[in-house]
PDB file of C-alpha atoms in Angstrom:
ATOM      1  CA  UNK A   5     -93.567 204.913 119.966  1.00 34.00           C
ATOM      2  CA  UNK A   6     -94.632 207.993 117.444  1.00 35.00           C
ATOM      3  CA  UNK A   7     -95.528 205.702 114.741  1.00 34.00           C
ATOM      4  CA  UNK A   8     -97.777 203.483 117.128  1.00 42.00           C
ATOM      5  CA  UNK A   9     -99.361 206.848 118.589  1.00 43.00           C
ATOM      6  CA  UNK A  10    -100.547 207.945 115.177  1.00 44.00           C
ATOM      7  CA  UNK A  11    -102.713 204.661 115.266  1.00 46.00           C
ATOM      8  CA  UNK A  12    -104.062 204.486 118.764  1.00 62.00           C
ATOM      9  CA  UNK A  13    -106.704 206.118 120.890  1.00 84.00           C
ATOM     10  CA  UNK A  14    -104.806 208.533 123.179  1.00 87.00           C
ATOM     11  CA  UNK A  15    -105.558 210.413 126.279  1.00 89.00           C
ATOM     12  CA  UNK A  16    -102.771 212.543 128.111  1.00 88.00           C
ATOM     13  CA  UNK A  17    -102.994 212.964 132.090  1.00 89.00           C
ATOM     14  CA  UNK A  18    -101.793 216.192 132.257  1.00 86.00           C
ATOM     15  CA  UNK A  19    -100.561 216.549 136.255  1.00 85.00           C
ATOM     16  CA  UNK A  20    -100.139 212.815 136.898  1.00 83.00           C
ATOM     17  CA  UNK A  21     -95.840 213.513 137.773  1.00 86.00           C
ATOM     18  CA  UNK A  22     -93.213 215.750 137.941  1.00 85.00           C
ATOM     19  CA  UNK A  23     -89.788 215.879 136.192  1.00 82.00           C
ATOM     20  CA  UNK A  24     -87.964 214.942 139.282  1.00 86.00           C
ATOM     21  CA  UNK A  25     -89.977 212.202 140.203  1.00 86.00           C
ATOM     22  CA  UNK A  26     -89.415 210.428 136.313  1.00 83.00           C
ATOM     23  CA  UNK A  27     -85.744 210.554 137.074  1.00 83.00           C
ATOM     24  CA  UNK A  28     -85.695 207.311 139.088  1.00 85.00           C
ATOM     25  CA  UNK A  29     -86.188 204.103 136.916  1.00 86.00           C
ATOM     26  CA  UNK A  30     -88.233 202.874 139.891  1.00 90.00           C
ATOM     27  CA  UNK A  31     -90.172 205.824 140.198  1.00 90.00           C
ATOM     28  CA  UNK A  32     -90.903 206.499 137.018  1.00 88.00           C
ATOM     29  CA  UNK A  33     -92.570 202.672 136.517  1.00 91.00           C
ATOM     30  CA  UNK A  34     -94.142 202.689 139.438  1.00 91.00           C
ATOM     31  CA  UNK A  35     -96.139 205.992 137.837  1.00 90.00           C
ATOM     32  CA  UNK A  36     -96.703 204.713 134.870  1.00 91.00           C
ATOM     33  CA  UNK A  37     -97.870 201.504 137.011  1.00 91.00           C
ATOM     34  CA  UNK A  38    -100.302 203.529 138.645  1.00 92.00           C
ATOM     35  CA  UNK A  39    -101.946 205.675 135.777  1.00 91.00           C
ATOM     36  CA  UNK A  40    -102.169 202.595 133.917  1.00 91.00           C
ATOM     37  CA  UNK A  41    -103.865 200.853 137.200  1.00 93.00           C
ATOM     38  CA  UNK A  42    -106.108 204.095 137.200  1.00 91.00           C
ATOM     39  CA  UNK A  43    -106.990 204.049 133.442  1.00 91.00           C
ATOM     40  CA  UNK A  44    -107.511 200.162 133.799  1.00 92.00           C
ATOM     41  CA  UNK A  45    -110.922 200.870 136.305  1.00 91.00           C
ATOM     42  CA  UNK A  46    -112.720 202.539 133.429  1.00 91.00           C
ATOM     43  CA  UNK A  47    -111.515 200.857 130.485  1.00 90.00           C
ATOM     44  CA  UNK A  48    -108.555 198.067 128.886  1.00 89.00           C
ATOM     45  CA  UNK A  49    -105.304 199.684 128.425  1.00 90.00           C
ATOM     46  CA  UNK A  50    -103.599 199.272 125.883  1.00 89.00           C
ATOM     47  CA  UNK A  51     -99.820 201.623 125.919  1.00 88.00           C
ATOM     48  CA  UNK A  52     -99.038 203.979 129.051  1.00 89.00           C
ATOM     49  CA  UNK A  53     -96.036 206.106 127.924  1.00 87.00           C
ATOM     50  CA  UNK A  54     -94.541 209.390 129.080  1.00 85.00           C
ATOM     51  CA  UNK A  55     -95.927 212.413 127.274  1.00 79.00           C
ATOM     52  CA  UNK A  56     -93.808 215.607 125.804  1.00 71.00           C
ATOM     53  CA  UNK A  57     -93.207 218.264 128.553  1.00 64.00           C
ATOM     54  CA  UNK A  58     -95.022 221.496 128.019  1.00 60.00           C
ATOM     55  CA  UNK A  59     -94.829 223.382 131.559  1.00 61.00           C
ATOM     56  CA  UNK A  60     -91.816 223.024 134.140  1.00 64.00           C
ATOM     57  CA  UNK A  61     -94.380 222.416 136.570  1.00 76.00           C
ATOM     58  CA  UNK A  62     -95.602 219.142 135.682  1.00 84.00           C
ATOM     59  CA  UNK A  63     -94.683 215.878 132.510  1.00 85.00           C
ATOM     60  CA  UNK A  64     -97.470 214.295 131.260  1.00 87.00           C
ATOM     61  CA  UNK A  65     -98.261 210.699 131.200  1.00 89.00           C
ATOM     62  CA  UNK A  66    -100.176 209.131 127.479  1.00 88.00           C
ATOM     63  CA  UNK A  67    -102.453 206.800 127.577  1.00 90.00           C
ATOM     64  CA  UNK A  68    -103.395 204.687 125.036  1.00 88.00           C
ATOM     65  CA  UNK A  69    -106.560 202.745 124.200  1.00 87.00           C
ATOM     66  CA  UNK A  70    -108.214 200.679 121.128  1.00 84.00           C
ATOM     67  CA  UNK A  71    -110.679 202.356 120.482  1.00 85.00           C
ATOM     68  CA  UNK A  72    -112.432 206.094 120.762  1.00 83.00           C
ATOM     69  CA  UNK A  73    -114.927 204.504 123.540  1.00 87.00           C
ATOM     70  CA  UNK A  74    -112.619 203.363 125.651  1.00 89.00           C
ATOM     71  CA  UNK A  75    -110.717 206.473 125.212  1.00 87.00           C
ATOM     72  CA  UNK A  76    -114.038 208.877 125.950  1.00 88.00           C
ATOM     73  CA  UNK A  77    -115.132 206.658 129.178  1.00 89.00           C
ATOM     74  CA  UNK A  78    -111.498 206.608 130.662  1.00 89.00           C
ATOM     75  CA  UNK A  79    -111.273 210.323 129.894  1.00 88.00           C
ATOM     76  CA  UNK A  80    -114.705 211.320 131.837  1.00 88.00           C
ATOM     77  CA  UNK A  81    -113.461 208.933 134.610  1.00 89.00           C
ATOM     78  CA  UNK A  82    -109.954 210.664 135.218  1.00 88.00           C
ATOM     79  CA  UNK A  83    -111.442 214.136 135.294  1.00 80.00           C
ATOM     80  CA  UNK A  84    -113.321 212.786 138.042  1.00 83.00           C
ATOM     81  CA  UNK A  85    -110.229 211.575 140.037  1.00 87.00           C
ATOM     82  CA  UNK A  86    -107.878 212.556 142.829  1.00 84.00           C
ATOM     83  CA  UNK A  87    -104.720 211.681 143.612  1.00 80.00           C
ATOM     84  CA  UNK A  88    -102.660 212.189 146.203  1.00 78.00           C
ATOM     85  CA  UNK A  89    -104.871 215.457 147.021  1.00 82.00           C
ATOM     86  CA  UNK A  90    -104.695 216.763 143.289  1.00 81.00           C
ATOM     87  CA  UNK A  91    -107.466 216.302 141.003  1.00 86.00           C
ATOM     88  CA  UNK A  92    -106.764 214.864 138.001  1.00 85.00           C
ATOM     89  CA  UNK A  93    -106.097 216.653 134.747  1.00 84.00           C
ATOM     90  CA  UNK A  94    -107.000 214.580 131.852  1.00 85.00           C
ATOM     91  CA  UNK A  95    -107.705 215.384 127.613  1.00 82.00           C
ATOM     92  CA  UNK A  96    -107.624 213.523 124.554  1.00 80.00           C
ATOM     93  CA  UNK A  97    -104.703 213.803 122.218  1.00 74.00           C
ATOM     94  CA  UNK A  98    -105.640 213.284 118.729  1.00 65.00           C
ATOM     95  CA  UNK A  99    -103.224 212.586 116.269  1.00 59.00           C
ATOM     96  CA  UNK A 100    -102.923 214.309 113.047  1.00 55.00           C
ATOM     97  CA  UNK A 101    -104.402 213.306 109.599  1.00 59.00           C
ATOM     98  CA  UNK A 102    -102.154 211.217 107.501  1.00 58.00           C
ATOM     99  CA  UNK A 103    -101.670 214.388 105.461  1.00 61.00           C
ATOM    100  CA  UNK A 104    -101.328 216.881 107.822  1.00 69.00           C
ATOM    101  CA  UNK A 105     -97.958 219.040 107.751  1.00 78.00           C
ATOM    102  CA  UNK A 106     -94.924 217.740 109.631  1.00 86.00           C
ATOM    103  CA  UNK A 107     -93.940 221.978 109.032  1.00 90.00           C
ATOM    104  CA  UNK A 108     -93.901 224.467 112.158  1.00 91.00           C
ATOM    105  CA  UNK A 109     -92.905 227.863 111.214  1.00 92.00           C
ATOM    106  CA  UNK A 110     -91.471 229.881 114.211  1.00 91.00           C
ATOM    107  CA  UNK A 111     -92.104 233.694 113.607  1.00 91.00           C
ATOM    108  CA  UNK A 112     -89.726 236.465 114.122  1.00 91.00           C
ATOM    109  CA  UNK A 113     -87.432 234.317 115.489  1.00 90.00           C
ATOM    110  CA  UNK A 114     -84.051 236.393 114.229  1.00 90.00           C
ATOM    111  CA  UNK A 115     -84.380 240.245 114.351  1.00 90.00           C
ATOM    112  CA  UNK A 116     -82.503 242.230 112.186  1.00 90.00           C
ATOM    113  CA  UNK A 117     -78.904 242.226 113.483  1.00 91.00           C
ATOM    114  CA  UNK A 118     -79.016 238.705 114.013  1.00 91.00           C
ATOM    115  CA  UNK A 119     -79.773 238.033 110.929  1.00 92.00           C
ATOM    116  CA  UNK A 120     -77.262 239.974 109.391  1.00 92.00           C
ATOM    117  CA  UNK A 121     -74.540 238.944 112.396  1.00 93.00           C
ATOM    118  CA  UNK A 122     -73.631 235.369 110.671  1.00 93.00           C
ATOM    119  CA  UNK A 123     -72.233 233.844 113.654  1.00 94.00           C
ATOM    120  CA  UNK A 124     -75.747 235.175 115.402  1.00 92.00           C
ATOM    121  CA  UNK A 125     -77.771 233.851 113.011  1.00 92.00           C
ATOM    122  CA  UNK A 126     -75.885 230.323 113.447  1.00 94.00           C
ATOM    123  CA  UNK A 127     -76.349 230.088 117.378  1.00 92.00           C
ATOM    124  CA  UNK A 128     -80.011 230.791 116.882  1.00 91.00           C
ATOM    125  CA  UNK A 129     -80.501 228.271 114.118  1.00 93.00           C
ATOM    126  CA  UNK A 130     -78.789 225.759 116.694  1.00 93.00           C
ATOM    127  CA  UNK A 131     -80.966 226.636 119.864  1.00 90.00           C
ATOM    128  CA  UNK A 132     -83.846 226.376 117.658  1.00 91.00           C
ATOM    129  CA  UNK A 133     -82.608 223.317 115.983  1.00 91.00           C
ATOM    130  CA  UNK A 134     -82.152 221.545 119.097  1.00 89.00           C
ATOM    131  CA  UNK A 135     -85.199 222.273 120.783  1.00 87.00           C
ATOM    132  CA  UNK A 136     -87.037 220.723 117.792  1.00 88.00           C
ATOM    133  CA  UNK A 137     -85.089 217.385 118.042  1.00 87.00           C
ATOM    134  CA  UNK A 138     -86.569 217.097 121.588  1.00 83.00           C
ATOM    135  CA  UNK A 139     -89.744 216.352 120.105  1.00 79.00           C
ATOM    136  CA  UNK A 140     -88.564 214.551 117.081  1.00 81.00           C
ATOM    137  CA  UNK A 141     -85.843 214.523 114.379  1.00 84.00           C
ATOM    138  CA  UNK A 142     -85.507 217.011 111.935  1.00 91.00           C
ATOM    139  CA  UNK A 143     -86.127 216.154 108.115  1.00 90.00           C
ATOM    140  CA  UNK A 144     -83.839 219.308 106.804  1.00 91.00           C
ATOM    141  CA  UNK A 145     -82.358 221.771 108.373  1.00 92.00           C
ATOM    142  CA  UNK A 146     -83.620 225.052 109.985  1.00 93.00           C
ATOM    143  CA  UNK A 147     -84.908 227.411 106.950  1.00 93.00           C
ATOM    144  CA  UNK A 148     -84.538 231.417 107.137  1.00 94.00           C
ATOM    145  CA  UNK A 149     -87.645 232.865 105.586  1.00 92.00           C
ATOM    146  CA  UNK A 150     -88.962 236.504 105.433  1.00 92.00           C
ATOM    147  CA  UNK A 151     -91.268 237.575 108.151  1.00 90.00           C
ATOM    148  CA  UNK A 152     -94.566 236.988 108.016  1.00 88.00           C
ATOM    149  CA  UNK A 153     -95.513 239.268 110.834  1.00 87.00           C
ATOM    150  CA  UNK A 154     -92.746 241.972 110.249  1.00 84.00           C
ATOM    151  CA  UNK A 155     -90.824 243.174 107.326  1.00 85.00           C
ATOM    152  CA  UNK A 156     -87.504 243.526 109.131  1.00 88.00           C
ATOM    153  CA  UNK A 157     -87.498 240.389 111.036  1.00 92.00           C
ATOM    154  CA  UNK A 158     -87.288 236.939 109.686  1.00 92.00           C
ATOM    155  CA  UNK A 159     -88.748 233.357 110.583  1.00 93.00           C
ATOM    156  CA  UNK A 160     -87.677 230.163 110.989  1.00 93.00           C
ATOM    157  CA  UNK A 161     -88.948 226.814 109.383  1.00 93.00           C
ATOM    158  CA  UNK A 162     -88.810 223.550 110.882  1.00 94.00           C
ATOM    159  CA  UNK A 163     -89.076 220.324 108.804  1.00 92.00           C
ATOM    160  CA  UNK A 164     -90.096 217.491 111.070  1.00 90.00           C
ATOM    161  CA  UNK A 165     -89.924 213.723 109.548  1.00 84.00           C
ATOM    162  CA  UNK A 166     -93.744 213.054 110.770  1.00 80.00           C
ATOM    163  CA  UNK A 167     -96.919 215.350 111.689  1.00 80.00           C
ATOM    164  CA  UNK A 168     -96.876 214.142 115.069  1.00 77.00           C
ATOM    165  CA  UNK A 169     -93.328 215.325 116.065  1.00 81.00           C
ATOM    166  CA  UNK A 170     -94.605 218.559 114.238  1.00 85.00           C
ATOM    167  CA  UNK A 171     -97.484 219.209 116.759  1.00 80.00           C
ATOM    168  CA  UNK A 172     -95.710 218.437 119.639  1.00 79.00           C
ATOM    169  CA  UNK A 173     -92.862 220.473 119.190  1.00 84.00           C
ATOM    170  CA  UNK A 174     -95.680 223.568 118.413  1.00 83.00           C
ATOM    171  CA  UNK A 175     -97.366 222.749 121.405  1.00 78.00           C
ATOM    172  CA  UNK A 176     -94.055 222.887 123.421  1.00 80.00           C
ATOM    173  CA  UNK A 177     -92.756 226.204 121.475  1.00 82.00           C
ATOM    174  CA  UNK A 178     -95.884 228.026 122.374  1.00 75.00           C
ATOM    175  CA  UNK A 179     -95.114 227.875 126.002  1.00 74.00           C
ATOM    176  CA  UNK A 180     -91.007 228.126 125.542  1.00 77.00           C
ATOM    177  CA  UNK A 181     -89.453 231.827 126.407  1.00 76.00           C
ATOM    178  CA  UNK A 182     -86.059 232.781 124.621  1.00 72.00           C
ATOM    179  CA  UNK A 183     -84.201 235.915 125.527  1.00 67.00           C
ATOM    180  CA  UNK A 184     -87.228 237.120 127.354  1.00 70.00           C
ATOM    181  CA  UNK A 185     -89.361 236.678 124.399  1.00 73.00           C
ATOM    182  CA  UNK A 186     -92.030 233.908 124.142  1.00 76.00           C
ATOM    183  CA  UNK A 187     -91.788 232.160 120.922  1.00 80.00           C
ATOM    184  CA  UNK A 188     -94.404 231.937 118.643  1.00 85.00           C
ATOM    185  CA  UNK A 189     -95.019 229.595 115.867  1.00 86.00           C
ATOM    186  CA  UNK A 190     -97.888 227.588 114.004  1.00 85.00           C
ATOM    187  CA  UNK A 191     -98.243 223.965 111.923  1.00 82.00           C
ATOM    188  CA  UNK A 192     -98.185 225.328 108.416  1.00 76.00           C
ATOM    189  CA  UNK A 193    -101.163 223.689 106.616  1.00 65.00           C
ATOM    190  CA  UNK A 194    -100.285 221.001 104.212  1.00 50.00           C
ATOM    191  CA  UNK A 195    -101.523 221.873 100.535  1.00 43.00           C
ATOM    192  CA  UNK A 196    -104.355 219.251 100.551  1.00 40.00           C
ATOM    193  CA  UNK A 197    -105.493 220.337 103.903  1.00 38.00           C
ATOM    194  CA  UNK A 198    -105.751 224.462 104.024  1.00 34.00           C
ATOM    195  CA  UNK A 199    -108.246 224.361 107.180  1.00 36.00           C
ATOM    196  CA  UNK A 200    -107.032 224.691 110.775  1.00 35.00           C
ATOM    197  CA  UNK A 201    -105.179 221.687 112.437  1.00 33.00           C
ATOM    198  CA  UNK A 202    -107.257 221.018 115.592  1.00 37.00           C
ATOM    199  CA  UNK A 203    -104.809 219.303 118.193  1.00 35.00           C
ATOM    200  CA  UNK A 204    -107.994 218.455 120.799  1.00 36.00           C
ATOM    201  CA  UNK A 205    -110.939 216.329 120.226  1.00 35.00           C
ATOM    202  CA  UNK A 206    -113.807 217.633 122.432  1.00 33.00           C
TER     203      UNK A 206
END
């Protein structure tokens, strides 16, 4: 669960399934079976959960262990793997400080005439609103702010209820295309911590 992944050790296989292939219940435990059979060879296992998608191509499967270690020698062994013809893809996924921001603020995400079309304004509050929730629930709701990037545009804030829902949905975002346009967003520090969230641990 999100609350357990803020206290474990976690490495995401990045290419270990496809969508399709999660959509049967077999299936989809006989994967998670199989990375966590994988992941057992180099260290003990502790979680094996399906990860947030962030490509069409591929979903990735999280892995969790006790301790950083275990983590580190699991991760050097799956980079070293192939399955099924593919090598693996493999990279830790370090969970944010306790105080990091659970804010994503998506830039220019209403132009002009949307903004001042209300009904315009509303549908893209709601497509916005409900990609979010696919990645965790929302504390408020969607916030119009000025443009940080442009004067006659405006941007969008997100409230998630926990850091980690915040990261994963700005992850996702940065690879999500709307209207042609790829969104663009960014964690918005907290006020205790002003200095760049890093989302990998090398």
């Amino acid at each position: 669960d999100a609350t357990g992944l803020e206290k474990r050790f976690v490495v995401r296989v990045e290419n270990a399934c496809t969508a399709p292939e999660l959509e049967d219940d077999e299936e989809r435990e006989e994967i998670l079976r199989d990375v966590g059979d994988i992941c057992s060879a180099y260290a003990s296992v502790v979680a094996v959960e399906v990860g947030d998608a962030v490509t069409d191509e591929f979903v990735p499967i999280d892995v969790s262990f006790s301790t950083a270690d275990e983590a580190h020698k699991a991760l050097q062994g799956l980079q070293k793997r192939v399955v099924g013809g593919i090598a693996l893809s493999a990279e830790p996924l370090r969970p944010p400080a306790r105080d990091a921001s659970c804010v994503v603020r998506v830039y220019d995400a209403l132009d002009e005439d949307e903004f001042e079309d209300e009904d315009c304004r509303d549908e893209v509050l709601e497509d916005l609103s409900r990609l979010a929730c696919v990645h965790g629930a929302l504390a408020t709701p969607p916030e119009v702010l000025p443009g940080a990037l442009s004067k006659v545009n405006r941007d969008v804030r997100l409230t998630f209820s926990t850091p980690t829902h915040a990261l994963k949905a700005q992850r996702a975002f940065a690879k999500t295309t709307i209207g042609g346009s790829q969104l663009q967003c960014d964690v918005e520090c907290s006020p205790r911590d002003a200095s760049v969230i890093s989302l990998l641990e090398a």
